[in-house]
Coordinates of C-alpha atoms in Angstrom, one line a residue:
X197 CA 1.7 29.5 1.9
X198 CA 2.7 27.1 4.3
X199 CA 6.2 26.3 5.1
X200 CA 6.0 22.4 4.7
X201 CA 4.5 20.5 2.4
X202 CA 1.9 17.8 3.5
X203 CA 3.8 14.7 3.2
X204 CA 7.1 15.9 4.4
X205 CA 5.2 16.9 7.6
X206 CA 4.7 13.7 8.1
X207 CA 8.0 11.9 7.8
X208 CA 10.4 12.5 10.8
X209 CA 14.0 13.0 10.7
X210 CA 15.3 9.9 9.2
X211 CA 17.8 9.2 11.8
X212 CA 20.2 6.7 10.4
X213 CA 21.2 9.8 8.2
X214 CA 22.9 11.4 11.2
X215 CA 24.9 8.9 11.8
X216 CA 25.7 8.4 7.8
X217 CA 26.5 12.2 7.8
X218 CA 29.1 11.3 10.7
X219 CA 30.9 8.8 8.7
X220 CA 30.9 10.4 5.3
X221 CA 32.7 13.2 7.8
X222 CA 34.9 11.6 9.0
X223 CA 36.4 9.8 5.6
X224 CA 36.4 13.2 3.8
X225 CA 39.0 13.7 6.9
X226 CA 41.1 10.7 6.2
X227 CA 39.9 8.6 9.0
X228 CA 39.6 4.7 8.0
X229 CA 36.1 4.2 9.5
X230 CA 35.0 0.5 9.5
X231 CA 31.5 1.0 8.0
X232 CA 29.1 -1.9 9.5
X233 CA 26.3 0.5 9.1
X234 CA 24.4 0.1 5.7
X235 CA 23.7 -2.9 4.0
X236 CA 25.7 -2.2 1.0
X237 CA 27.1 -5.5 -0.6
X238 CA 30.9 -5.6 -0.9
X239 CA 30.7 -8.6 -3.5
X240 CA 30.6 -8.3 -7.0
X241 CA 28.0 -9.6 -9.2
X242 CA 28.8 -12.7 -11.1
X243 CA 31.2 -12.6 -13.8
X244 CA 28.9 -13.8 -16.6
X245 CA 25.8 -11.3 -15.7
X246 CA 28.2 -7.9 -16.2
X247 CA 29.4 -9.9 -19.8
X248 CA 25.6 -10.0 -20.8
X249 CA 24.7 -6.4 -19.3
X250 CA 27.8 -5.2 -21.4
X251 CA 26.4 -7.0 -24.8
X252 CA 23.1 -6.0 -25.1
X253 CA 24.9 -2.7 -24.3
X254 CA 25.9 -2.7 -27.6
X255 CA 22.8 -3.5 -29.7
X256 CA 21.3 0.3 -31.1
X257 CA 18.3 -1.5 -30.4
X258 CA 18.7 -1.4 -26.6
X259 CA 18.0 1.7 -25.7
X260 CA 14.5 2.8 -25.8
X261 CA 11.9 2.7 -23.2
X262 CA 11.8 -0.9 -21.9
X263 CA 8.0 -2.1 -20.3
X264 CA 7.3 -1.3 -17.1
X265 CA 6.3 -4.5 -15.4
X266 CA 9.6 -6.2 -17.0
X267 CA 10.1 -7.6 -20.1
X268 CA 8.4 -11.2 -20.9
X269 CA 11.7 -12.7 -20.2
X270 CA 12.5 -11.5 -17.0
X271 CA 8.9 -12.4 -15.5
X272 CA 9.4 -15.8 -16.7
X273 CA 12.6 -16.3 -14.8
X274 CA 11.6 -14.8 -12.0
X275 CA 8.2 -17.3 -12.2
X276 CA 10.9 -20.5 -12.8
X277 CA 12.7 -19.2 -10.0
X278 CA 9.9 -19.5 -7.6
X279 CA 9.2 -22.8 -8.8
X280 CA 12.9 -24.1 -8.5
X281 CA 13.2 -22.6 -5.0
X282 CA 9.6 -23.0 -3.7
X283 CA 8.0 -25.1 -5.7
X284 CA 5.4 -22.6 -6.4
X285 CA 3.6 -21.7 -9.5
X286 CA 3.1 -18.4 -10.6
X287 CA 1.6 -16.9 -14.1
X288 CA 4.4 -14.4 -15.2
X289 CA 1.5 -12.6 -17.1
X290 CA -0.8 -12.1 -14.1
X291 CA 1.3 -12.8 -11.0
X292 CA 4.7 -11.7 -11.6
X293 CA 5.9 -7.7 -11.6
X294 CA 9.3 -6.3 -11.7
X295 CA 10.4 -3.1 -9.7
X296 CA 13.1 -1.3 -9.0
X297 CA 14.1 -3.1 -6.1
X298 CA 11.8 -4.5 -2.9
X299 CA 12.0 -1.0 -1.8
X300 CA 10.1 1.0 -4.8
X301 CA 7.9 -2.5 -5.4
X302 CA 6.7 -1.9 -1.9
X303 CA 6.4 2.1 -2.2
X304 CA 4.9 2.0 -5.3
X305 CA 2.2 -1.0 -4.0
X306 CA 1.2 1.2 -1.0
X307 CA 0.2 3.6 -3.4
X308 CA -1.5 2.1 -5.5
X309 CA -3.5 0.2 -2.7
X310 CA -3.9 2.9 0.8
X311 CA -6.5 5.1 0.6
X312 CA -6.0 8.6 3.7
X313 CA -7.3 7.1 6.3
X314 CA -6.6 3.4 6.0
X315 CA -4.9 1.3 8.8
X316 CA -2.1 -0.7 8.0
X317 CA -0.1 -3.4 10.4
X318 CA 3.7 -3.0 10.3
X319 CA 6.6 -4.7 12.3
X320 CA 8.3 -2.5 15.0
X321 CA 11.4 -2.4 14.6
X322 CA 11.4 -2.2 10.9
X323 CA 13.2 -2.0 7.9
X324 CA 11.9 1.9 7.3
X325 CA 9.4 1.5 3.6
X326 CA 7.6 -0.7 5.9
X327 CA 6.1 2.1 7.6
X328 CA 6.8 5.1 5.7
X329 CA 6.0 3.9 2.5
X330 CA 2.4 3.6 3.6
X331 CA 2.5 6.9 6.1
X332 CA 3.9 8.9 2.5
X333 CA 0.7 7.3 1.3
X334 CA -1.3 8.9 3.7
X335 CA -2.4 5.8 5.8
X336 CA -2.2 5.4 9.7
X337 CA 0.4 2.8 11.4
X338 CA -0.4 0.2 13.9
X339 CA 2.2 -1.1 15.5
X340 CA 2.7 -4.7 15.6
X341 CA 5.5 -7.0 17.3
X342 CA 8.7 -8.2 14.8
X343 CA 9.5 -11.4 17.1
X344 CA 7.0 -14.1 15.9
X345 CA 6.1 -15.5 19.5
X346 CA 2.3 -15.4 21.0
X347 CA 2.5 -11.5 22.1
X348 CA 2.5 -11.0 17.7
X349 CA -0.6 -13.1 17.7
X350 CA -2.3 -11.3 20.9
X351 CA -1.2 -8.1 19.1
X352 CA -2.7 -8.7 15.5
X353 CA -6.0 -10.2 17.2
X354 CA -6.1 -6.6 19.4
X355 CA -5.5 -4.4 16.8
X356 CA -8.3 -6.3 14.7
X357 CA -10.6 -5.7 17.9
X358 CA -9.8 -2.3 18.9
X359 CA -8.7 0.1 15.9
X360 CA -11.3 1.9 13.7
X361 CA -11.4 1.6 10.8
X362 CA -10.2 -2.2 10.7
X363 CA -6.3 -2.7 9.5
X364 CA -6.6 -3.8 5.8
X365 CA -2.8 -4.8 5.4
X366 CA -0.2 -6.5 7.2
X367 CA 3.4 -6.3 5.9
X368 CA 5.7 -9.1 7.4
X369 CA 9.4 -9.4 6.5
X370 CA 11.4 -12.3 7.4
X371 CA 14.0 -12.6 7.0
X372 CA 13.9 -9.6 9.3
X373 CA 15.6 -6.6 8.5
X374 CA 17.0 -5.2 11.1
X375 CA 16.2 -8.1 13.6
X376 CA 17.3 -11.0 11.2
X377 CA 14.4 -13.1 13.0
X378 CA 13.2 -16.1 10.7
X379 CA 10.2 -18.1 11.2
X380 CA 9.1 -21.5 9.4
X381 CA 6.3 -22.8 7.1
X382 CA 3.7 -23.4 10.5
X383 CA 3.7 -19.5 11.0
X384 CA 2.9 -18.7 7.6
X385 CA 0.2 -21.1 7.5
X386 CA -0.8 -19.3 10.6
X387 CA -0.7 -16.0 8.9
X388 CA -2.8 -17.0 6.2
X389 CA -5.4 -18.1 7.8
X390 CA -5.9 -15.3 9.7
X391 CA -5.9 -13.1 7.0
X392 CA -8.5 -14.7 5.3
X393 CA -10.6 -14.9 8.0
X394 CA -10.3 -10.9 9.2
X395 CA -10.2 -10.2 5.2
X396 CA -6.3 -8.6 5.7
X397 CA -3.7 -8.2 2.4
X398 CA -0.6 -9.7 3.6
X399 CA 2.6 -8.0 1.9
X400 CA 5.7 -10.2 2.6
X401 CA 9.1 -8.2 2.0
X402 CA 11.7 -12.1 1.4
X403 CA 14.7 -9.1 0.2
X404 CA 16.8 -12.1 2.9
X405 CA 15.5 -15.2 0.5
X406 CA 18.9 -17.1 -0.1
X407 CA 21.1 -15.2 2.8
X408 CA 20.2 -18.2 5.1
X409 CA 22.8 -20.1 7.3
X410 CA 23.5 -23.0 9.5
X411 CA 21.5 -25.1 6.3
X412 CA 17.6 -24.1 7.3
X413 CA 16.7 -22.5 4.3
X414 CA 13.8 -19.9 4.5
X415 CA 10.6 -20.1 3.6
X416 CA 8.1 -18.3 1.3
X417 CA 4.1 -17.6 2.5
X418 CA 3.5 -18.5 -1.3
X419 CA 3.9 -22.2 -0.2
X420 CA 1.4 -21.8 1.7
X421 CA -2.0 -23.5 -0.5
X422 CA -4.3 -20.7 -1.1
X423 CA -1.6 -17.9 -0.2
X424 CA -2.1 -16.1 -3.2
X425 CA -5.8 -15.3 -2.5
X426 CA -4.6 -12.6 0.1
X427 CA -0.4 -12.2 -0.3
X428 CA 2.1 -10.8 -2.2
X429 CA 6.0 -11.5 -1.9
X430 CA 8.7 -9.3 -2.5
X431 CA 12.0 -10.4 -3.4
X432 CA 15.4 -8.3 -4.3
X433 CA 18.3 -9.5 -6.8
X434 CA 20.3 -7.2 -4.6
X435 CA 21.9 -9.9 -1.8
X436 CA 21.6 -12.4 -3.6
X437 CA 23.8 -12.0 -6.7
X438 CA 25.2 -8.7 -5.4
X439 CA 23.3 -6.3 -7.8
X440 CA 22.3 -3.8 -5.3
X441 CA 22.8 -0.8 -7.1
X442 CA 21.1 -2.4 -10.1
X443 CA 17.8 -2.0 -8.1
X444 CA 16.3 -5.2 -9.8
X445 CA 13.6 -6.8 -7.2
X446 CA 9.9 -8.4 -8.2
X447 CA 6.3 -8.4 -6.6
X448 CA 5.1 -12.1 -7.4
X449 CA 1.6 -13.6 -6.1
X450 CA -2.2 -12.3 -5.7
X451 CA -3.1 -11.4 -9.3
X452 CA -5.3 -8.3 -8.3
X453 CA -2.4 -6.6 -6.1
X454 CA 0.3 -7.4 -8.8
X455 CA -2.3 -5.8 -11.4
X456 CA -3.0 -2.9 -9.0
X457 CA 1.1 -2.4 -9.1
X458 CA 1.3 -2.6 -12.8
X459 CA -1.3 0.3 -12.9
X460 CA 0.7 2.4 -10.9
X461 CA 4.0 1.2 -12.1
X462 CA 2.9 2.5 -15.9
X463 CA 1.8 5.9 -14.7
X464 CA 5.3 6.2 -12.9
X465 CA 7.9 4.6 -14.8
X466 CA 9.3 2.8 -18.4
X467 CA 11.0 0.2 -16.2
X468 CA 14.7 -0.6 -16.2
X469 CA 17.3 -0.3 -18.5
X470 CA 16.8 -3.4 -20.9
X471 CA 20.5 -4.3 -20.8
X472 CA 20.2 -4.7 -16.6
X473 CA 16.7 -6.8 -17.1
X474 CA 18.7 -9.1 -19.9
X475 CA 21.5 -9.4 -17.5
X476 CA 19.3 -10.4 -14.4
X477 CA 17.6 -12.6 -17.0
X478 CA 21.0 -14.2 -16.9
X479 CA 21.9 -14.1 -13.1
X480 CA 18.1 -16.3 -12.5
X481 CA 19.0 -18.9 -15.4
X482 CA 22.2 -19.1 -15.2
X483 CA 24.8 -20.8 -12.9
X484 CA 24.0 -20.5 -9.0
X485 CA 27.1 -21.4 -7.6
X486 CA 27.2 -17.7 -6.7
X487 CA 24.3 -17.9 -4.0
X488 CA 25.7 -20.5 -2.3
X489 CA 29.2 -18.5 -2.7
X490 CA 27.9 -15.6 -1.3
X491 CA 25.7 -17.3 1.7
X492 CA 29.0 -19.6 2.8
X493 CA 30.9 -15.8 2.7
X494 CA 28.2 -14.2 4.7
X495 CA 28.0 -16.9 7.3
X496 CA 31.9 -17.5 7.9
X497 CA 32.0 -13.4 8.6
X498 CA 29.5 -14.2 10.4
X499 CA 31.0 -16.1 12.9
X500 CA 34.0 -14.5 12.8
X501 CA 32.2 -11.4 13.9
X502 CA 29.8 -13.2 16.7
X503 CA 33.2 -14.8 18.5
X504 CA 35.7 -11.4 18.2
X505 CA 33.3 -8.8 19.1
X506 CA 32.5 -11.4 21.8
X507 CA 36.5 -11.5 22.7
X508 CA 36.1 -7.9 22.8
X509 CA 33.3 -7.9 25.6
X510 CA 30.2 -7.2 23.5
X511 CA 28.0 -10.5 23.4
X512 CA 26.2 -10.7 19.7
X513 CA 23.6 -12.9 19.3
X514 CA 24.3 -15.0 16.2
X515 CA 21.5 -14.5 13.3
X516 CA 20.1 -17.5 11.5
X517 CA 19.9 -14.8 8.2
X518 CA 19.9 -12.4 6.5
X519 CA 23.5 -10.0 6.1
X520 CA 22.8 -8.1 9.6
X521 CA 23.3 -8.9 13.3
X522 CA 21.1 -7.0 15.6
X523 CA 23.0 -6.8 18.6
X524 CA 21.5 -5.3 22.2
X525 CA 24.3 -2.4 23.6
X526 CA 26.5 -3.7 25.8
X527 CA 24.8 -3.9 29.5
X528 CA 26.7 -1.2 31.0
X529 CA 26.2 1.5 28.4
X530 CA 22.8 0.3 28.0
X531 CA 21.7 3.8 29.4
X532 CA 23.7 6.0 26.6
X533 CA 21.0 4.8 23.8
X534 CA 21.7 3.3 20.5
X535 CA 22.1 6.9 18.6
X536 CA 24.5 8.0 21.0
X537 CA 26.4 4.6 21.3
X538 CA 26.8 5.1 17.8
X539 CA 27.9 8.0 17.3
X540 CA 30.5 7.6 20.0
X541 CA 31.4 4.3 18.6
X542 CA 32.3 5.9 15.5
X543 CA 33.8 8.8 16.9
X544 CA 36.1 6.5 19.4
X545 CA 36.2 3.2 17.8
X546 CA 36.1 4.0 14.1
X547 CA 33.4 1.8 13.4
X548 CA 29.8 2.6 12.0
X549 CA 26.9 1.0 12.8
X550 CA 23.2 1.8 12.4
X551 CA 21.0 2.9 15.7
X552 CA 18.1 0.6 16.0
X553 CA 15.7 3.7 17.2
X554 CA 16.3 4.5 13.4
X555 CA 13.7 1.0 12.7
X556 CA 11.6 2.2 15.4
X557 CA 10.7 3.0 19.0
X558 CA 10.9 -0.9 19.7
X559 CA 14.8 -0.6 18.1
X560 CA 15.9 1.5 21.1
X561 CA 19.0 -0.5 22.8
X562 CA 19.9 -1.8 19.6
X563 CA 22.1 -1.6 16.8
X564 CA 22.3 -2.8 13.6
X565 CA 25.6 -4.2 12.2
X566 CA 25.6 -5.3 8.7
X567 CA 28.7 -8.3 7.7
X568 CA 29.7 -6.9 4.5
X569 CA 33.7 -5.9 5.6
X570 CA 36.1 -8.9 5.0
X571 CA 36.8 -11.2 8.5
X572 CA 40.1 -8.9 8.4
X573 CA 38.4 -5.9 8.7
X574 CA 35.6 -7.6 11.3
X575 CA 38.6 -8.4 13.1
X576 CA 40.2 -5.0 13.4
X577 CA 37.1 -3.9 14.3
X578 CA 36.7 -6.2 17.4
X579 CA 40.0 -4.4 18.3
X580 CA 38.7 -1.1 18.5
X581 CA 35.5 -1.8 19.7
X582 CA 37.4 -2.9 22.5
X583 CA 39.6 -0.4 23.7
X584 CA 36.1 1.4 23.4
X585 CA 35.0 -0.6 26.3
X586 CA 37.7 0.0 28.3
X587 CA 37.9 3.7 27.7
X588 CA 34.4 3.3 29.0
X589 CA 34.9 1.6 31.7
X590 CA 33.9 -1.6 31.0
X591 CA 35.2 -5.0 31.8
X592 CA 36.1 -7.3 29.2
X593 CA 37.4 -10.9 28.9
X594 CA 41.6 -10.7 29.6
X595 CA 43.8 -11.5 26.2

């Protein structure tokens, strides 16, 4: 009998959990560790959405096995919402799925879809379903760029040329987790015309849809006309309304993929909780005041964080979206590596981030630091991330 099964074989230490390990440590010994390491929302979900969860709580009807793909109503929403946001139109019978987040939409899709054997195109650095989720279904990653320049174009057009069998998906996720990259309408247009013309399913992770600052909201591929022949979207309820443990998220688009997920789906689950899909019935058509609450919140921390940390002698680039910065180490400790700098951040400076070689070989002299501490908190850790420096040796602005 062998010691390992198959699929475990093949997935490798997940590194972010050492450094998760660290911190749960080092609370359990009283320390008050600033944690800018997972993407956890600190916000709670609007107040009207936890008033309708609560009373379809209480119906005795409300309990059973709810459908897998979502309940009619739910769909629907989702399909207004697209065309509210997007101006796209999307059959909530044929085109519209929900999942238990972007994460198991994606997971579940890769099954349903990857055969052993099969090729697919993911981002490096990447949010990690975007690789594993195919690798647990026994496909072979090909690396691709995450920064949308000419060298991602170059790269697609090689891989296309060179890899046998010929990659049959490309997943694309902008926002970017962990880069926070964007890109605009032109490149999505780009993307589907390629894809048609090398005969490539395009899977589009938009978890970042309405966490978009500076007023340049993002984009969707589904605007794209003719999109749908070859792409599905996924999108999360999680950022947006806060609803993260709630695990509420959709696949919307190409009719043969969302009925390929569906099949799989019903094998695998009865779907969420009714009460939860009534209540994110009620987050999509209700009041959104919330979203643009939450992306004013998100960019103000923002810029609290990009100026102290850069008081503090650690230059942040500012991110156009999403709720993470992804921020090179500072020059002089560039050598140390981003899973050591982090654990030696958290160790010394109390403050957890995420390693970028956790995304990816790409992520190495990285890290990613998600905003979801108040500016207090951002502040204090600006502080301590300073006399970090210093301990270090480094030289930092004076004041």
């Amino acid at each position: 009998m062998e010691d390992e099964f198959y699929r475990i074989k093949r997935l490798p230490p997940y590194v972010i959990a050492e450094v998760n390990a660290m911190r749960h440590a080092a609370r359990q010994a009283g320390r008050d560790i600033i944690d800018l390491g997972m993407g956890n929302p600190d916000l709670p979900p609007p107040e009207h959405v936890i008033d309708k969860l609560c009373e379809v709580a209480r119906k005795e009807d409300a309990h059973g096995y709810s459908a897998s793909s979502g309940i009619p109503g739910i769909r629907k929403a989702q399909a207004n919402y697209y065309g509210r946001r997007f101006n796209v139109d999307l059959d909530p019978e044929t085109e519209v799925v929900m999942t238990m987040g972007s994460k198991e939409g994606l997971g579940s899709l890769a099954t349903a879809i990857t055969a052993p054997g099969d090729v697919v195109l993911a981002p490096n650095p990447s949010y990690p379903i975007h690789t594993f989720g195919f690798i647990i279904a026994g496909a072979t990653i090909r690396s691709v760029p995450t920064t949308p320049d000419e060298r991602y174009w170059q790269s697609l057009d090689r891989a296309m040329a060179f890899t046998v069998p010929r990659p049959s998906i490309l997943i694309v996720n902008y926002p970017s987790n962990p880069t926070a990259e964007t890109v605009d309408l032109a490149f999505y247009e780009r993307l589907v015309a390629w894809a048609k013309e090398n005969k490539v399913w395009i899977l589009s992770d938009l978890a970042y849809s309405e966490l978009y600052y500076d007023g340049n909201p993002t984009r969707s591929i589904l605007e794209v006309p003719g999109a749908k022949d070859v792409a599905v979207e996924f999108t999360s309820m999680s950022k947006t309304y806060s609803m993260a443990g709630w695990r509420v998220g959709f696949a919307v688009g190409n009719p043969k993929l969302i009925a390929a997920l569906k099949r799989v789906k019903s094998y695998l689950d009865y779907g969420a909780f009714t009460p939860i899909q009534a209540a994110a019935c009620a987050a999509l058509n209700g009041p959104q005041d919330i979203v643009e609450k939450n992306r004013n919140l998100y960019q103000k921390r923002r810029d609290v964080m990009v100026e102290a940390f850069g008081r503090a002698g650690w230059d942040i680039p500012s991110p156009k979206a999403s709720m993470f910065a992804w921020a090179p180490l500072p020059p002089a400790l560039k050598e140390m590596g981003s899973l050591e700098f982090s654990k030696q951040l958290l160790t010394e400076a109390e403050v957890a981030v995420a390693p970028g070689v956790g995304y990816g070989e790409d992520g190495e002299g990285y890290v990613r630091i998600a905003m979801v501490e108040n500016e207090q908190r951002l502040r204090q850790a600006a502080r301590n991330i300073k006399r970090f420096l210093v301990s270090k040796g480094v030289n930092t602005p004076a004041g």
